[in-house]
Amino acid sequence: MCNWKRWVWPGILAVILLTLAALFFKAGQIERDVVQRTASALDQTGHGWKQLSIDGRDVTLEGVSPTLEGQEDSGVVARNTYGVRVVDNRADVLPEASPYVFSAIRDGAGISLAGSVPTESVRRSVLAAASNAAFGGDVIDELTLARGAPAEFETLASFAISQLAGVSAGRVSREDASLSVEWVASS
């Protein structure tokens, strides 16, 4: 008669060892796949501000969200991504500026920018508008990121800066919904 205990225990031990070996050799691939899926899902939903770190299938979100809703939504999107086990959402939210102030000052050839902007992409857009208005002069960037920007902030800030293109000295400022323009004509 066959002694089944002599066959079962080595079989169980072999299954355990093969499972551990598979996990050891595939853990890096699993982590890369989970990071790729999560980053793609967050990018598609407009959360480009995020920074991901991973441990196995556990994802940690870091970065600075431009809105409170964006911070909460990023955790939900990451949690709903296939392959993610646990999400630790450590993302911060931009401070809120009230009143929301923005100013551009032209003194000679350069333009100085100060105040708040809602996102890095808006900052780049405003800096590009200032470079165009400065005609090769220096652009001094003292802008800070803050939430609470009025609607159409980027469009109005770019328009305000464009008003400095034809003057030798001037100032445009915006506080919440009001716009103020002062300048000295070139001729």
JSON list of C-alpha atoms in Angstrom, two decimals:
[
{"chain": "A", "resi": 1, "resn": "MET", "atom": "CA", "xyz": [0.00, 0.00, 0.00]},
{"chain": "A", "resi": 2, "resn": "CYS", "atom": "CA", "xyz": [1.10, 3.52, -0.76]},
{"chain": "A", "resi": 3, "resn": "ASN", "atom": "CA", "xyz": [2.01, 5.97, 2.00]},
{"chain": "A", "resi": 4, "resn": "TRP", "atom": "CA", "xyz": [0.26, 9.15, 0.83]},
{"chain": "A", "resi": 5, "resn": "LYS", "atom": "CA", "xyz": [1.97, 11.33, 3.49]},
{"chain": "A", "resi": 6, "resn": "ARG", "atom": "CA", "xyz": [5.32, 10.78, 1.78]},
{"chain": "A", "resi": 7, "resn": "TRP", "atom": "CA", "xyz": [3.87, 12.31, -1.42]},
{"chain": "A", "resi": 8, "resn": "VAL", "atom": "CA", "xyz": [1.66, 15.13, -0.07]},
{"chain": "A", "resi": 9, "resn": "TRP", "atom": "CA", "xyz": [4.18, 16.99, 2.08]},
{"chain": "A", "resi": 10, "resn": "PRO", "atom": "CA", "xyz": [6.87, 17.25, -0.60]},
{"chain": "A", "resi": 11, "resn": "GLY", "atom": "CA", "xyz": [4.16, 18.37, -3.07]},
{"chain": "A", "resi": 12, "resn": "ILE", "atom": "CA", "xyz": [2.93, 21.11, -0.73]},
{"chain": "A", "resi": 13, "resn": "LEU", "atom": "CA", "xyz": [6.52, 22.23, -0.07]},
{"chain": "A", "resi": 14, "resn": "ALA", "atom": "CA", "xyz": [7.23, 22.34, -3.82]},
{"chain": "A", "resi": 15, "resn": "VAL", "atom": "CA", "xyz": [4.11, 24.46, -4.48]},
{"chain": "A", "resi": 16, "resn": "ILE", "atom": "CA", "xyz": [5.08, 26.91, -1.72]},
{"chain": "A", "resi": 17, "resn": "LEU", "atom": "CA", "xyz": [8.66, 27.25, -2.97]},
{"chain": "A", "resi": 18, "resn": "LEU", "atom": "CA", "xyz": [7.59, 27.68, -6.60]},
{"chain": "A", "resi": 19, "resn": "THR", "atom": "CA", "xyz": [5.03, 30.34, -5.60]},
{"chain": "A", "resi": 20, "resn": "LEU", "atom": "CA", "xyz": [7.65, 32.28, -3.61]},
{"chain": "A", "resi": 21, "resn": "ALA", "atom": "CA", "xyz": [10.10, 32.07, -6.51]},
{"chain": "A", "resi": 22, "resn": "ALA", "atom": "CA", "xyz": [7.46, 33.32, -8.97]},
{"chain": "A", "resi": 23, "resn": "LEU", "atom": "CA", "xyz": [6.61, 36.23, -6.71]},
{"chain": "A", "resi": 24, "resn": "PHE", "atom": "CA", "xyz": [10.28, 37.09, -6.25]},
{"chain": "A", "resi": 25, "resn": "PHE", "atom": "CA", "xyz": [11.01, 37.13, -9.98]},
{"chain": "A", "resi": 26, "resn": "LYS", "atom": "CA", "xyz": [7.76, 38.85, -11.03]},
{"chain": "A", "resi": 27, "resn": "ALA", "atom": "CA", "xyz": [7.45, 41.48, -8.25]},
{"chain": "A", "resi": 28, "resn": "GLY", "atom": "CA", "xyz": [9.27, 44.15, -10.26]},
{"chain": "A", "resi": 29, "resn": "GLN", "atom": "CA", "xyz": [7.06, 43.58, -13.30]},
{"chain": "A", "resi": 30, "resn": "ILE", "atom": "CA", "xyz": [3.93, 43.75, -11.16]},
{"chain": "A", "resi": 31, "resn": "GLU", "atom": "CA", "xyz": [5.03, 47.04, -9.57]},
{"chain": "A", "resi": 32, "resn": "ARG", "atom": "CA", "xyz": [5.91, 48.59, -12.96]},
{"chain": "A", "resi": 33, "resn": "ASP", "atom": "CA", "xyz": [2.54, 47.52, -14.37]},
{"chain": "A", "resi": 34, "resn": "VAL", "atom": "CA", "xyz": [0.60, 48.95, -11.41]},
{"chain": "A", "resi": 35, "resn": "VAL", "atom": "CA", "xyz": [2.53, 52.25, -11.58]},
{"chain": "A", "resi": 36, "resn": "GLN", "atom": "CA", "xyz": [1.98, 52.50, -15.33]},
{"chain": "A", "resi": 37, "resn": "ARG", "atom": "CA", "xyz": [-1.76, 51.79, -15.03]},
{"chain": "A", "resi": 38, "resn": "THR", "atom": "CA", "xyz": [-2.22, 54.22, -12.14]},
{"chain": "A", "resi": 39, "resn": "ALA", "atom": "CA", "xyz": [-0.19, 57.02, -13.76]},
{"chain": "A", "resi": 40, "resn": "SER", "atom": "CA", "xyz": [-2.11, 56.59, -17.01]},
{"chain": "A", "resi": 41, "resn": "ALA", "atom": "CA", "xyz": [-5.48, 56.68, -15.23]},
{"chain": "A", "resi": 42, "resn": "LEU", "atom": "CA", "xyz": [-4.49, 59.80, -13.28]},
{"chain": "A", "resi": 43, "resn": "ASP", "atom": "CA", "xyz": [-3.14, 61.56, -16.40]},
{"chain": "A", "resi": 44, "resn": "GLN", "atom": "CA", "xyz": [-6.33, 60.81, -18.34]},
{"chain": "A", "resi": 45, "resn": "THR", "atom": "CA", "xyz": [-8.44, 62.37, -15.59]},
{"chain": "A", "resi": 46, "resn": "GLY", "atom": "CA", "xyz": [-6.35, 65.56, -15.36]},
{"chain": "A", "resi": 47, "resn": "HIS", "atom": "CA", "xyz": [-4.19, 64.82, -12.33]},
{"chain": "A", "resi": 48, "resn": "GLY", "atom": "CA", "xyz": [-0.80, 65.57, -13.87]},
{"chain": "A", "resi": 49, "resn": "TRP", "atom": "CA", "xyz": [0.45, 67.06, -10.60]},
{"chain": "A", "resi": 50, "resn": "LYS", "atom": "CA", "xyz": [0.73, 63.67, -8.90]},
{"chain": "A", "resi": 51, "resn": "GLN", "atom": "CA", "xyz": [3.86, 61.79, -7.84]},
{"chain": "A", "resi": 52, "resn": "LEU", "atom": "CA", "xyz": [3.58, 58.04, -7.33]},
{"chain": "A", "resi": 53, "resn": "SER", "atom": "CA", "xyz": [5.54, 55.61, -5.24]},
{"chain": "A", "resi": 54, "resn": "ILE", "atom": "CA", "xyz": [4.74, 51.93, -4.92]},
{"chain": "A", "resi": 55, "resn": "ASP", "atom": "CA", "xyz": [5.42, 49.04, -2.61]},
{"chain": "A", "resi": 56, "resn": "GLY", "atom": "CA", "xyz": [4.08, 45.80, -4.09]},
{"chain": "A", "resi": 57, "resn": "ARG", "atom": "CA", "xyz": [0.54, 46.76, -5.07]},
{"chain": "A", "resi": 58, "resn": "ASP", "atom": "CA", "xyz": [0.22, 49.57, -2.50]},
{"chain": "A", "resi": 59, "resn": "VAL", "atom": "CA", "xyz": [0.32, 53.05, -4.07]},
{"chain": "A", "resi": 60, "resn": "THR", "atom": "CA", "xyz": [1.30, 56.28, -2.31]},
{"chain": "A", "resi": 61, "resn": "LEU", "atom": "CA", "xyz": [0.15, 59.54, -3.93]},
{"chain": "A", "resi": 62, "resn": "GLU", "atom": "CA", "xyz": [2.09, 62.71, -3.28]},
{"chain": "A", "resi": 63, "resn": "GLY", "atom": "CA", "xyz": [2.22, 66.15, -4.86]},
{"chain": "A", "resi": 64, "resn": "VAL", "atom": "CA", "xyz": [0.23, 69.36, -4.66]},
{"chain": "A", "resi": 65, "resn": "SER", "atom": "CA", "xyz": [-3.28, 69.40, -6.07]},
{"chain": "A", "resi": 66, "resn": "PRO", "atom": "CA", "xyz": [-4.63, 72.68, -7.41]},
{"chain": "A", "resi": 67, "resn": "THR", "atom": "CA", "xyz": [-8.07, 71.94, -5.89]},
{"chain": "A", "resi": 68, "resn": "LEU", "atom": "CA", "xyz": [-9.50, 70.09, -2.92]},
{"chain": "A", "resi": 69, "resn": "GLU", "atom": "CA", "xyz": [-11.77, 68.12, -5.27]},
{"chain": "A", "resi": 70, "resn": "GLY", "atom": "CA", "xyz": [-8.73, 67.11, -7.35]},
{"chain": "A", "resi": 71, "resn": "GLN", "atom": "CA", "xyz": [-6.97, 65.77, -4.28]},
{"chain": "A", "resi": 72, "resn": "GLU", "atom": "CA", "xyz": [-9.95, 63.63, -3.29]},
{"chain": "A", "resi": 73, "resn": "ASP", "atom": "CA", "xyz": [-10.67, 62.53, -6.87]},
{"chain": "A", "resi": 74, "resn": "SER", "atom": "CA", "xyz": [-7.06, 61.40, -7.39]},
{"chain": "A", "resi": 75, "resn": "GLY", "atom": "CA", "xyz": [-7.39, 58.93, -4.51]},
{"chain": "A", "resi": 76, "resn": "VAL", "atom": "CA", "xyz": [-10.63, 57.55, -5.95]},
{"chain": "A", "resi": 77, "resn": "VAL", "atom": "CA", "xyz": [-9.12, 57.18, -9.44]},
{"chain": "A", "resi": 78, "resn": "ALA", "atom": "CA", "xyz": [-6.05, 55.40, -8.04]},
{"chain": "A", "resi": 79, "resn": "ARG", "atom": "CA", "xyz": [-8.20, 53.09, -5.88]},
{"chain": "A", "resi": 80, "resn": "ASN", "atom": "CA", "xyz": [-10.31, 52.12, -8.89]},
{"chain": "A", "resi": 81, "resn": "THR", "atom": "CA", "xyz": [-7.27, 51.24, -11.01]},
{"chain": "A", "resi": 82, "resn": "TYR", "atom": "CA", "xyz": [-6.95, 47.51, -11.71]},
{"chain": "A", "resi": 83, "resn": "GLY", "atom": "CA", "xyz": [-4.14, 45.95, -9.69]},
{"chain": "A", "resi": 84, "resn": "VAL", "atom": "CA", "xyz": [-4.01, 48.53, -6.89]},
{"chain": "A", "resi": 85, "resn": "ARG", "atom": "CA", "xyz": [-4.58, 47.08, -3.43]},
{"chain": "A", "resi": 86, "resn": "VAL", "atom": "CA", "xyz": [-4.29, 50.10, -1.10]},
{"chain": "A", "resi": 87, "resn": "VAL", "atom": "CA", "xyz": [-3.92, 53.85, -1.77]},
{"chain": "A", "resi": 88, "resn": "ASP", "atom": "CA", "xyz": [-2.25, 56.18, 0.72]},
{"chain": "A", "resi": 89, "resn": "ASN", "atom": "CA", "xyz": [-3.23, 59.68, -0.45]},
{"chain": "A", "resi": 90, "resn": "ARG", "atom": "CA", "xyz": [-0.64, 62.09, 0.99]},
{"chain": "A", "resi": 91, "resn": "ALA", "atom": "CA", "xyz": [-1.28, 64.80, -1.58]},
{"chain": "A", "resi": 92, "resn": "ASP", "atom": "CA", "xyz": [-1.48, 68.38, -0.35]},
{"chain": "A", "resi": 93, "resn": "VAL", "atom": "CA", "xyz": [-3.74, 71.13, -1.64]},
{"chain": "A", "resi": 94, "resn": "LEU", "atom": "CA", "xyz": [-2.55, 74.54, -2.79]},
{"chain": "A", "resi": 95, "resn": "PRO", "atom": "CA", "xyz": [-3.19, 77.28, -0.25]},
{"chain": "A", "resi": 96, "resn": "GLU", "atom": "CA", "xyz": [-6.13, 79.54, -1.07]},
{"chain": "A", "resi": 97, "resn": "ALA", "atom": "CA", "xyz": [-5.41, 83.20, -1.85]},
{"chain": "A", "resi": 98, "resn": "SER", "atom": "CA", "xyz": [-8.08, 85.68, -0.85]},
{"chain": "A", "resi": 99, "resn": "PRO", "atom": "CA", "xyz": [-8.12, 88.21, -2.37]},
{"chain": "A", "resi": 100, "resn": "TYR", "atom": "CA", "xyz": [-6.60, 86.69, -5.50]},
{"chain": "A", "resi": 101, "resn": "VAL", "atom": "CA", "xyz": [-4.02, 89.26, -6.62]},
{"chain": "A", "resi": 102, "resn": "PHE", "atom": "CA", "xyz": [-1.96, 89.39, -9.81]},
{"chain": "A", "resi": 103, "resn": "SER", "atom": "CA", "xyz": [0.21, 92.23, -11.12]},
{"chain": "A", "resi": 104, "resn": "ALA", "atom": "CA", "xyz": [2.60, 92.96, -13.97]},
{"chain": "A", "resi": 105, "resn": "ILE", "atom": "CA", "xyz": [4.87, 96.00, -13.88]},
{"chain": "A", "resi": 106, "resn": "ARG", "atom": "CA", "xyz": [6.83, 97.34, -16.84]},
{"chain": "A", "resi": 107, "resn": "ASP", "atom": "CA", "xyz": [9.72, 99.63, -15.98]},
{"chain": "A", "resi": 108, "resn": "GLY", "atom": "CA", "xyz": [11.92, 100.15, -19.02]},
{"chain": "A", "resi": 109, "resn": "ALA", "atom": "CA", "xyz": [12.63, 97.00, -21.00]},
{"chain": "A", "resi": 110, "resn": "GLY", "atom": "CA", "xyz": [11.65, 94.39, -18.41]},
{"chain": "A", "resi": 111, "resn": "ILE", "atom": "CA", "xyz": [8.42, 93.15, -16.88]},
{"chain": "A", "resi": 112, "resn": "SER", "atom": "CA", "xyz": [8.01, 92.00, -13.29]},
{"chain": "A", "resi": 113, "resn": "LEU", "atom": "CA", "xyz": [5.23, 89.56, -12.45]},
{"chain": "A", "resi": 114, "resn": "ALA", "atom": "CA", "xyz": [3.91, 89.13, -8.91]},
{"chain": "A", "resi": 115, "resn": "GLY", "atom": "CA", "xyz": [0.90, 87.59, -7.21]},
{"chain": "A", "resi": 116, "resn": "SER", "atom": "CA", "xyz": [-0.81, 84.25, -7.64]},
{"chain": "A", "resi": 117, "resn": "VAL", "atom": "CA", "xyz": [-1.51, 81.81, -10.47]},
{"chain": "A", "resi": 118, "resn": "PRO", "atom": "CA", "xyz": [-3.65, 78.66, -10.23]},
{"chain": "A", "resi": 119, "resn": "THR", "atom": "CA", "xyz": [-1.40, 76.11, -12.01]},
{"chain": "A", "resi": 120, "resn": "GLU", "atom": "CA", "xyz": [2.03, 75.64, -13.54]},
{"chain": "A", "resi": 121, "resn": "SER", "atom": "CA", "xyz": [0.55, 75.58, -17.06]},
{"chain": "A", "resi": 122, "resn": "VAL", "atom": "CA", "xyz": [-1.07, 78.98, -16.42]},
{"chain": "A", "resi": 123, "resn": "ARG", "atom": "CA", "xyz": [2.26, 80.25, -15.10]},
{"chain": "A", "resi": 124, "resn": "ARG", "atom": "CA", "xyz": [3.98, 79.16, -18.32]},
{"chain": "A", "resi": 125, "resn": "SER", "atom": "CA", "xyz": [1.27, 80.84, -20.39]},
{"chain": "A", "resi": 126, "resn": "VAL", "atom": "CA", "xyz": [1.58, 84.09, -18.42]},
{"chain": "A", "resi": 127, "resn": "LEU", "atom": "CA", "xyz": [5.38, 84.01, -18.70]},
{"chain": "A", "resi": 128, "resn": "ALA", "atom": "CA", "xyz": [5.09, 83.51, -22.47]},
{"chain": "A", "resi": 129, "resn": "ALA", "atom": "CA", "xyz": [2.75, 86.52, -22.71]},
{"chain": "A", "resi": 130, "resn": "ALA", "atom": "CA", "xyz": [5.18, 88.59, -20.63]},
{"chain": "A", "resi": 131, "resn": "SER", "atom": "CA", "xyz": [8.11, 87.56, -22.85]},
{"chain": "A", "resi": 132, "resn": "ASN", "atom": "CA", "xyz": [6.16, 88.66, -25.93]},
{"chain": "A", "resi": 133, "resn": "ALA", "atom": "CA", "xyz": [5.25, 91.99, -24.32]},
{"chain": "A", "resi": 134, "resn": "ALA", "atom": "CA", "xyz": [8.82, 92.61, -23.10]},
{"chain": "A", "resi": 135, "resn": "PHE", "atom": "CA", "xyz": [10.28, 92.39, -26.64]},
{"chain": "A", "resi": 136, "resn": "GLY", "atom": "CA", "xyz": [13.42, 90.57, -25.46]},
{"chain": "A", "resi": 137, "resn": "GLY", "atom": "CA", "xyz": [13.66, 92.36, -22.10]},
{"chain": "A", "resi": 138, "resn": "ASP", "atom": "CA", "xyz": [13.94, 90.56, -18.78]},
{"chain": "A", "resi": 139, "resn": "VAL", "atom": "CA", "xyz": [10.90, 88.91, -17.23]},
{"chain": "A", "resi": 140, "resn": "ILE", "atom": "CA", "xyz": [11.07, 88.61, -13.45]},
{"chain": "A", "resi": 141, "resn": "ASP", "atom": "CA", "xyz": [8.84, 85.82, -12.13]},
{"chain": "A", "resi": 142, "resn": "GLU", "atom": "CA", "xyz": [7.66, 86.25, -8.53]},
{"chain": "A", "resi": 143, "resn": "LEU", "atom": "CA", "xyz": [4.43, 84.31, -9.03]},
{"chain": "A", "resi": 144, "resn": "THR", "atom": "CA", "xyz": [3.22, 81.79, -6.48]},
{"chain": "A", "resi": 145, "resn": "LEU", "atom": "CA", "xyz": [0.75, 78.96, -6.91]},
{"chain": "A", "resi": 146, "resn": "ALA", "atom": "CA", "xyz": [-2.56, 79.38, -5.10]},
{"chain": "A", "resi": 147, "resn": "ARG", "atom": "CA", "xyz": [-6.13, 78.28, -5.58]},
{"chain": "A", "resi": 148, "resn": "GLY", "atom": "CA", "xyz": [-9.14, 80.55, -5.71]},
{"chain": "A", "resi": 149, "resn": "ALA", "atom": "CA", "xyz": [-8.49, 82.11, -9.13]},
{"chain": "A", "resi": 150, "resn": "PRO", "atom": "CA", "xyz": [-11.44, 83.86, -10.74]},
{"chain": "A", "resi": 151, "resn": "ALA", "atom": "CA", "xyz": [-12.98, 82.37, -13.88]},
{"chain": "A", "resi": 152, "resn": "GLU", "atom": "CA", "xyz": [-11.01, 82.99, -17.10]},
{"chain": "A", "resi": 153, "resn": "PHE", "atom": "CA", "xyz": [-7.92, 84.02, -15.10]},
{"chain": "A", "resi": 154, "resn": "GLU", "atom": "CA", "xyz": [-5.43, 82.92, -17.76]},
{"chain": "A", "resi": 155, "resn": "THR", "atom": "CA", "xyz": [-7.15, 84.80, -20.58]},
{"chain": "A", "resi": 156, "resn": "LEU", "atom": "CA", "xyz": [-7.54, 88.01, -18.59]},
{"chain": "A", "resi": 157, "resn": "ALA", "atom": "CA", "xyz": [-3.98, 87.90, -17.22]},
{"chain": "A", "resi": 158, "resn": "SER", "atom": "CA", "xyz": [-2.56, 87.44, -20.74]},
{"chain": "A", "resi": 159, "resn": "PHE", "atom": "CA", "xyz": [-4.74, 90.30, -22.01]},
{"chain": "A", "resi": 160, "resn": "ALA", "atom": "CA", "xyz": [-3.59, 92.57, -19.17]},
{"chain": "A", "resi": 161, "resn": "ILE", "atom": "CA", "xyz": [0.06, 91.81, -19.89]},
{"chain": "A", "resi": 162, "resn": "SER", "atom": "CA", "xyz": [-0.42, 92.47, -23.61]},
{"chain": "A", "resi": 163, "resn": "GLN", "atom": "CA", "xyz": [-1.48, 96.02, -22.70]},
{"chain": "A", "resi": 164, "resn": "LEU", "atom": "CA", "xyz": [2.09, 96.67, -21.50]},
{"chain": "A", "resi": 165, "resn": "ALA", "atom": "CA", "xyz": [3.59, 95.92, -24.94]},
{"chain": "A", "resi": 166, "resn": "GLY", "atom": "CA", "xyz": [3.28, 99.46, -26.31]},
{"chain": "A", "resi": 167, "resn": "VAL", "atom": "CA", "xyz": [4.23, 101.47, -23.24]},
{"chain": "A", "resi": 168, "resn": "SER", "atom": "CA", "xyz": [7.53, 102.49, -21.68]},
{"chain": "A", "resi": 169, "resn": "ALA", "atom": "CA", "xyz": [6.31, 102.16, -18.10]},
{"chain": "A", "resi": 170, "resn": "GLY", "atom": "CA", "xyz": [3.12, 100.81, -16.67]},
{"chain": "A", "resi": 171, "resn": "ARG", "atom": "CA", "xyz": [1.33, 98.53, -14.28]},
{"chain": "A", "resi": 172, "resn": "VAL", "atom": "CA", "xyz": [-1.60, 96.17, -14.63]},
{"chain": "A", "resi": 173, "resn": "SER", "atom": "CA", "xyz": [-3.08, 94.54, -11.59]},
{"chain": "A", "resi": 174, "resn": "ARG", "atom": "CA", "xyz": [-5.97, 92.31, -10.92]},
{"chain": "A", "resi": 175, "resn": "GLU", "atom": "CA", "xyz": [-7.62, 91.70, -7.59]},
{"chain": "A", "resi": 176, "resn": "ASP", "atom": "CA", "xyz": [-10.34, 89.06, -7.76]},
{"chain": "A", "resi": 177, "resn": "ALA", "atom": "CA", "xyz": [-12.67, 90.38, -10.51]},
{"chain": "A", "resi": 178, "resn": "SER", "atom": "CA", "xyz": [-11.35, 93.94, -10.84]},
{"chain": "A", "resi": 179, "resn": "LEU", "atom": "CA", "xyz": [-8.67, 94.98, -13.34]},
{"chain": "A", "resi": 180, "resn": "SER", "atom": "CA", "xyz": [-6.57, 98.14, -13.00]},
{"chain": "A", "resi": 181, "resn": "VAL", "atom": "CA", "xyz": [-4.31, 99.52, -15.76]},
{"chain": "A", "resi": 182, "resn": "GLU", "atom": "CA", "xyz": [-1.87, 102.44, -15.40]},
{"chain": "A", "resi": 183, "resn": "TRP", "atom": "CA", "xyz": [0.81, 103.42, -17.90]},
{"chain": "A", "resi": 184, "resn": "VAL", "atom": "CA", "xyz": [3.03, 106.09, -19.38]},
{"chain": "A", "resi": 185, "resn": "ALA", "atom": "CA", "xyz": [2.80, 106.24, -23.15]},
{"chain": "A", "resi": 186, "resn": "SER", "atom": "CA", "xyz": [5.94, 105.62, -25.21]},
{"chain": "A", "resi": 187, "resn": "SER", "atom": "CA", "xyz": [5.53, 108.87, -27.14]}
]
